[in-house]
PDB file of C-alpha atoms in Angstrom:
ATOM      1  CA  UNK I   1     -16.285 -39.807  80.969  1.00  0.00           C
ATOM      2  CA  UNK I   2     -16.539 -36.147  80.200  1.00  0.00           C
ATOM      3  CA  UNK I   3     -15.978 -34.449  76.870  1.00  0.00           C
ATOM      4  CA  UNK I   4     -14.468 -31.490  78.732  1.00  0.00           C
ATOM      5  CA  UNK I   5     -11.896 -33.746  80.436  1.00  0.00           C
ATOM      6  CA  UNK I   6     -10.970 -35.375  77.135  1.00  0.00           C
ATOM      7  CA  UNK I   7     -10.667 -31.952  75.472  1.00  0.00           C
ATOM      8  CA  UNK I   8      -8.264 -30.679  78.161  1.00  0.00           C
ATOM      9  CA  UNK I   9      -6.096 -33.791  77.918  1.00  0.00           C
ATOM     10  CA  UNK I  10      -6.115 -33.653  74.108  1.00  0.00           C
ATOM     11  CA  UNK I  11      -4.935 -30.030  74.165  1.00  0.00           C
ATOM     12  CA  UNK I  12      -1.941 -31.082  76.264  1.00  0.00           C
ATOM     13  CA  UNK I  13      -0.642 -33.490  73.626  1.00  0.00           C
ATOM     14  CA  UNK I  14       1.656 -30.754  72.295  1.00  0.00           C
ATOM     15  CA  UNK I  15       3.128 -30.301  75.798  1.00  0.00           C
ATOM     16  CA  UNK I  16       3.829 -34.043  76.039  1.00  0.00           C
ATOM     17  CA  UNK I  17       5.581 -34.002  72.659  1.00  0.00           C
ATOM     18  CA  UNK I  18       7.429 -30.710  73.252  1.00  0.00           C
ATOM     19  CA  UNK I  19       8.831 -31.649  76.662  1.00  0.00           C
ATOM     20  CA  UNK I  20       9.886 -35.072  75.341  1.00  0.00           C
ATOM     21  CA  UNK I  21      11.784 -33.345  72.532  1.00  0.00           C
ATOM     22  CA  UNK I  22      13.305 -30.521  74.599  1.00  0.00           C
ATOM     23  CA  UNK I  23      14.373 -32.377  77.778  1.00  0.00           C
ATOM     24  CA  UNK I  24      16.206 -35.635  78.449  1.00  0.00           C
ATOM     25  CA  UNK I  25      17.057 -37.719  81.480  1.00  0.00           C
ATOM     26  CA  UNK I  26      20.502 -38.622  82.773  1.00  0.00           C
ATOM     27  CA  UNK I  27      20.632 -41.678  80.480  1.00  0.00           C
ATOM     28  CA  UNK I  28      19.600 -39.691  77.380  1.00  0.00           C
ATOM     29  CA  UNK I  29      15.990 -40.928  77.280  1.00  0.00           C
ATOM     30  CA  UNK I  30      13.323 -38.261  76.745  1.00  0.00           C
ATOM     31  CA  UNK I  31      11.311 -36.955  79.682  1.00  0.00           C
ATOM     32  CA  UNK I  32       8.008 -38.851  79.781  1.00  0.00           C
ATOM     33  CA  UNK I  33       4.667 -37.235  80.542  1.00  0.00           C
ATOM     34  CA  UNK I  34       1.565 -39.387  80.929  1.00  0.00           C
ATOM     35  CA  UNK I  35      -1.931 -37.912  80.650  1.00  0.00           C
ATOM     36  CA  UNK I  36      -4.614 -39.559  82.797  1.00  0.00           C
ATOM     37  CA  UNK I  37      -8.384 -39.291  82.675  1.00  0.00           C
ATOM     38  CA  UNK I  38      -8.964 -39.474  86.432  1.00  0.00           C
ATOM     39  CA  UNK I  39     -12.676 -40.172  85.951  1.00  0.00           C
ATOM     40  CA  UNK I  40     -11.827 -43.666  84.697  1.00  0.00           C
ATOM     41  CA  UNK I  41      -8.070 -43.957  85.551  1.00  0.00           C
ATOM     42  CA  UNK I  42      -7.308 -44.364  81.860  1.00  0.00           C
ATOM     43  CA  UNK I  43      -3.786 -43.440  80.775  1.00  0.00           C
ATOM     44  CA  UNK I  44      -3.418 -41.837  77.335  1.00  0.00           C
ATOM     45  CA  UNK I  45       0.273 -42.774  76.998  1.00  0.00           C
ATOM     46  CA  UNK I  46       0.693 -46.437  77.907  1.00  0.00           C
ATOM     47  CA  UNK I  47      -1.852 -48.997  79.010  1.00  0.00           C
ATOM     48  CA  UNK I  48      -1.735 -49.230  82.799  1.00  0.00           C
ATOM     49  CA  UNK I  49      -4.129 -47.285  84.992  1.00  0.00           C
ATOM     50  CA  UNK I  50      -2.966 -45.045  87.813  1.00  0.00           C
ATOM     51  CA  UNK I  51      -4.932 -44.029  90.896  1.00  0.00           C
ATOM     52  CA  UNK I  52      -3.978 -40.421  91.565  1.00  0.00           C
ATOM     53  CA  UNK I  53      -6.155 -40.355  94.684  1.00  0.00           C
ATOM     54  CA  UNK I  54      -3.537 -42.397  96.553  1.00  0.00           C
ATOM     55  CA  UNK I  55      -1.076 -40.343  98.620  1.00  0.00           C
ATOM     56  CA  UNK I  56       1.748 -39.078  96.417  1.00  0.00           C
ATOM     57  CA  UNK I  57       4.545 -40.672  98.482  1.00  0.00           C
ATOM     58  CA  UNK I  58       3.044 -44.155  97.952  1.00  0.00           C
ATOM     59  CA  UNK I  59       3.338 -43.843  94.173  1.00  0.00           C
ATOM     60  CA  UNK I  60       7.110 -43.400  93.900  1.00  0.00           C
ATOM     61  CA  UNK I  61       7.385 -46.343  91.524  1.00  0.00           C
ATOM     62  CA  UNK I  62       4.778 -44.846  89.173  1.00  0.00           C
ATOM     63  CA  UNK I  63       6.452 -41.432  89.273  1.00  0.00           C
ATOM     64  CA  UNK I  64       9.816 -42.968  88.376  1.00  0.00           C
ATOM     65  CA  UNK I  65       8.212 -43.804  85.019  1.00  0.00           C
ATOM     66  CA  UNK I  66       7.171 -40.254  84.212  1.00  0.00           C
ATOM     67  CA  UNK I  67       5.321 -37.107  85.153  1.00  0.00           C
ATOM     68  CA  UNK I  68       1.552 -37.470  85.434  1.00  0.00           C
ATOM     69  CA  UNK I  69      -1.034 -34.932  84.318  1.00  0.00           C
ATOM     70  CA  UNK I  70      -4.469 -35.997  85.534  1.00  0.00           C
ATOM     71  CA  UNK I  71      -7.822 -34.398  84.770  1.00  0.00           C
ATOM     72  CA  UNK I  72     -11.298 -35.042  86.169  1.00  0.00           C
ATOM     73  CA  UNK I  73     -14.681 -33.373  86.042  1.00  0.00           C
ATOM     74  CA  UNK I  74     -14.672 -31.562  89.382  1.00  0.00           C
ATOM     75  CA  UNK I  75     -18.000 -29.724  89.161  1.00  0.00           C
ATOM     76  CA  UNK I  76     -20.904 -28.931  86.869  1.00  0.00           C
ATOM     77  CA  UNK I  77     -23.311 -26.058  87.456  1.00  0.00           C
ATOM     78  CA  UNK I  78     -26.357 -24.867  85.513  1.00  0.00           C
ATOM     79  CA  UNK I  79     -28.582 -21.816  85.892  1.00  0.00           C
ATOM     80  CA  UNK I  80     -31.740 -21.098  83.878  1.00  0.00           C
ATOM     81  CA  UNK I  81     -31.357 -18.064  81.642  1.00  0.00           C
ATOM     82  CA  UNK I  82     -33.593 -16.184  79.213  1.00  0.00           C
ATOM     83  CA  UNK I  83     -37.180 -16.716  78.165  1.00  0.00           C
ATOM     84  CA  UNK I  84     -36.507 -19.991  76.334  1.00  0.00           C
ATOM     85  CA  UNK I  85     -35.415 -21.781  79.514  1.00  0.00           C
ATOM     86  CA  UNK I  86     -31.911 -22.424  78.246  1.00  0.00           C
ATOM     87  CA  UNK I  87     -29.124 -22.900  80.758  1.00  0.00           C
ATOM     88  CA  UNK I  88     -25.994 -20.991  81.491  1.00  0.00           C
ATOM     89  CA  UNK I  89     -23.466 -23.705  82.313  1.00  0.00           C
ATOM     90  CA  UNK I  90     -20.113 -23.968  83.958  1.00  0.00           C
ATOM     91  CA  UNK I  91     -18.048 -27.154  83.805  1.00  0.00           C
ATOM     92  CA  UNK I  92     -14.926 -27.315  85.952  1.00  0.00           C
ATOM     93  CA  UNK I  93     -12.112 -29.715  85.107  1.00  0.00           C
ATOM     94  CA  UNK I  94      -9.621 -30.229  87.934  1.00  0.00           C
ATOM     95  CA  UNK I  95      -6.082 -30.675  86.627  1.00  0.00           C
ATOM     96  CA  UNK I  96      -3.270 -32.183  88.729  1.00  0.00           C
ATOM     97  CA  UNK I  97       0.387 -32.408  87.716  1.00  0.00           C
ATOM     98  CA  UNK I  98       2.741 -34.661  89.718  1.00  0.00           C
ATOM     99  CA  UNK I  99       6.384 -35.554  89.343  1.00  0.00           C
ATOM    100  CA  UNK I 100       9.406 -36.922  91.194  1.00  0.00           C
ATOM    101  CA  UNK I 101      12.780 -35.164  91.300  1.00  0.00           C
ATOM    102  CA  UNK I 102      15.953 -36.641  89.803  1.00  0.00           C
ATOM    103  CA  UNK I 103      18.066 -35.136  92.571  1.00  0.00           C
ATOM    104  CA  UNK I 104      19.459 -37.188  95.453  1.00  0.00           C
ATOM    105  CA  UNK I 105      19.624 -40.459  93.525  1.00  0.00           C
ATOM    106  CA  UNK I 106      15.924 -40.532  92.669  1.00  0.00           C
ATOM    107  CA  UNK I 107      14.798 -41.613  89.245  1.00  0.00           C
ATOM    108  CA  UNK I 108      12.156 -39.048  88.449  1.00  0.00           C
ATOM    109  CA  UNK I 109      11.661 -36.795  85.457  1.00  0.00           C
ATOM    110  CA  UNK I 110      11.785 -33.378  87.185  1.00  0.00           C
ATOM    111  CA  UNK I 111      15.048 -31.448  87.536  1.00  0.00           C
ATOM    112  CA  UNK I 112      15.085 -27.791  88.624  1.00  0.00           C
ATOM    113  CA  UNK I 113      18.188 -27.174  86.453  1.00  0.00           C
ATOM    114  CA  UNK I 114      16.750 -28.864  83.367  1.00  0.00           C
ATOM    115  CA  UNK I 115      19.844 -31.039  82.881  1.00  0.00           C
ATOM    116  CA  UNK I 116      18.395 -34.412  83.917  1.00  0.00           C
ATOM    117  CA  UNK I 117      14.703 -33.720  83.469  1.00  0.00           C
ATOM    118  CA  UNK I 118      12.293 -30.836  82.966  1.00  0.00           C
ATOM    119  CA  UNK I 119      12.078 -27.904  85.415  1.00  0.00           C
ATOM    120  CA  UNK I 120       8.660 -28.205  87.047  1.00  0.00           C
ATOM    121  CA  UNK I 121       7.864 -24.508  86.731  1.00  0.00           C
ATOM    122  CA  UNK I 122       8.604 -24.712  82.997  1.00  0.00           C
ATOM    123  CA  UNK I 123       6.206 -27.646  82.676  1.00  0.00           C
ATOM    124  CA  UNK I 124       3.378 -25.914  84.561  1.00  0.00           C
ATOM    125  CA  UNK I 125       3.948 -22.771  82.495  1.00  0.00           C
ATOM    126  CA  UNK I 126       3.658 -24.776  79.250  1.00  0.00           C
ATOM    127  CA  UNK I 127       0.477 -26.472  80.439  1.00  0.00           C
ATOM    128  CA  UNK I 128      -1.118 -23.169  81.418  1.00  0.00           C
ATOM    129  CA  UNK I 129      -0.135 -21.378  78.190  1.00  0.00           C
ATOM    130  CA  UNK I 130      -1.328 -24.272  76.025  1.00  0.00           C
ATOM    131  CA  UNK I 131      -4.756 -24.258  77.640  1.00  0.00           C
ATOM    132  CA  UNK I 132      -5.039 -20.472  77.492  1.00  0.00           C
ATOM    133  CA  UNK I 133      -4.192 -20.508  73.770  1.00  0.00           C
ATOM    134  CA  UNK I 134      -7.618 -22.131  73.219  1.00  0.00           C
ATOM    135  CA  UNK I 135      -9.519 -20.063  75.768  1.00  0.00           C
ATOM    136  CA  UNK I 136     -11.918 -18.446  73.272  1.00  0.00           C
ATOM    137  CA  UNK I 137     -14.810 -20.658  72.219  1.00  0.00           C
ATOM    138  CA  UNK I 138     -13.335 -24.026  73.197  1.00  0.00           C
ATOM    139  CA  UNK I 139     -15.279 -26.842  71.556  1.00  0.00           C
ATOM    140  CA  UNK I 140     -15.156 -30.176  73.392  1.00  0.00           C
ATOM    141  CA  UNK I 141     -18.044 -31.435  71.251  1.00  0.00           C
ATOM    142  CA  UNK I 142     -20.843 -31.486  73.828  1.00  0.00           C
ATOM    143  CA  UNK I 143     -24.217 -31.668  72.027  1.00  0.00           C
ATOM    144  CA  UNK I 144     -26.444 -28.555  72.250  1.00  0.00           C
ATOM    145  CA  UNK I 145     -23.729 -26.747  74.212  1.00  0.00           C
ATOM    146  CA  UNK I 146     -21.499 -23.884  73.215  1.00  0.00           C
ATOM    147  CA  UNK I 147     -18.760 -22.583  75.432  1.00  0.00           C
ATOM    148  CA  UNK I 148     -17.756 -18.921  75.267  1.00  0.00           C
ATOM    149  CA  UNK I 149     -14.482 -19.165  77.127  1.00  0.00           C
ATOM    150  CA  UNK I 150     -12.129 -21.184  79.257  1.00  0.00           C
ATOM    151  CA  UNK I 151     -10.551 -19.861  82.447  1.00  0.00           C
ATOM    152  CA  UNK I 152      -7.491 -21.359  84.105  1.00  0.00           C
ATOM    153  CA  UNK I 153      -7.878 -20.459  87.756  1.00  0.00           C
ATOM    154  CA  UNK I 154      -7.298 -21.491  91.387  1.00  0.00           C
ATOM    155  CA  UNK I 155      -3.592 -22.192  90.893  1.00  0.00           C
ATOM    156  CA  UNK I 156      -2.410 -24.294  93.823  1.00  0.00           C
ATOM    157  CA  UNK I 157       1.309 -25.169  93.823  1.00  0.00           C
ATOM    158  CA  UNK I 158       1.857 -27.823  96.492  1.00  0.00           C
ATOM    159  CA  UNK I 159       5.468 -28.858  95.903  1.00  0.00           C
ATOM    160  CA  UNK I 160       6.662 -27.213  99.126  1.00  0.00           C
ATOM    161  CA  UNK I 161       4.633 -29.793 101.079  1.00  0.00           C
ATOM    162  CA  UNK I 162       6.838 -32.676  99.887  1.00  0.00           C
ATOM    163  CA  UNK I 163      10.548 -33.438  99.913  1.00  0.00           C
ATOM    164  CA  UNK I 164      11.195 -35.175  96.567  1.00  0.00           C
ATOM    165  CA  UNK I 165       7.823 -34.719  94.892  1.00  0.00           C
ATOM    166  CA  UNK I 166       6.355 -31.936  92.822  1.00  0.00           C
ATOM    167  CA  UNK I 167       2.607 -31.312  92.727  1.00  0.00           C
ATOM    168  CA  UNK I 168       0.487 -28.582  91.181  1.00  0.00           C
ATOM    169  CA  UNK I 169      -3.276 -28.235  90.852  1.00  0.00           C
ATOM    170  CA  UNK I 170      -5.374 -25.850  88.776  1.00  0.00           C
ATOM    171  CA  UNK I 171      -9.003 -25.622  87.638  1.00  0.00           C
ATOM    172  CA  UNK I 172     -10.081 -25.244  84.019  1.00  0.00           C
ATOM    173  CA  UNK I 173     -13.492 -23.557  83.935  1.00  0.00           C
ATOM    174  CA  UNK I 174     -15.603 -23.860  80.787  1.00  0.00           C
ATOM    175  CA  UNK I 175     -18.344 -21.192  80.655  1.00  0.00           C
ATOM    176  CA  UNK I 176     -21.155 -21.169  78.139  1.00  0.00           C
ATOM    177  CA  UNK I 177     -24.746 -22.055  77.311  1.00  0.00           C
ATOM    178  CA  UNK I 178     -26.808 -25.175  76.760  1.00  0.00           C
ATOM    179  CA  UNK I 179     -29.831 -25.048  74.439  1.00  0.00           C
ATOM    180  CA  UNK I 180     -32.716 -27.013  75.877  1.00  0.00           C
ATOM    181  CA  UNK I 181     -35.619 -28.469  73.844  1.00  0.00           C
TER     182      UNK I 181
END
């Protein structure tokens, strides 16, 4: 498990709550968003694990239960810096958002009109803005490490590749320094 992954998922708690309050499904239930630590398949909301590495079309049943936001430590890079042999570090958290449409008789939580679910572009916008609100000196609590900033980069909308599914990927790049003994 990575402190950076947990920090990203914790920041998105307000998105989970806000979307659940602002958008409902056809039956009046709130739109459900589930956050997943993809490093250990742990689900923050609920108790069952989900394997987001499986092809999206094979997980229709999971996506009928909610929209999934998964995060994993995608890369870690260090470079020596200065005369004290400290390291300049970069930790990259890969974030994936997946959902199923409510249109055409499906039972997903995404609706482009926002009447029977949340518009996917509104959701991705909220996720991005929430993360960028904490972009200066994010503190995931990594010992002997201080991050200067957080970048949200490499936006990769993939929804056009699927018929009834929505998918979006983005990288969250933590940049800072690690003090070595």
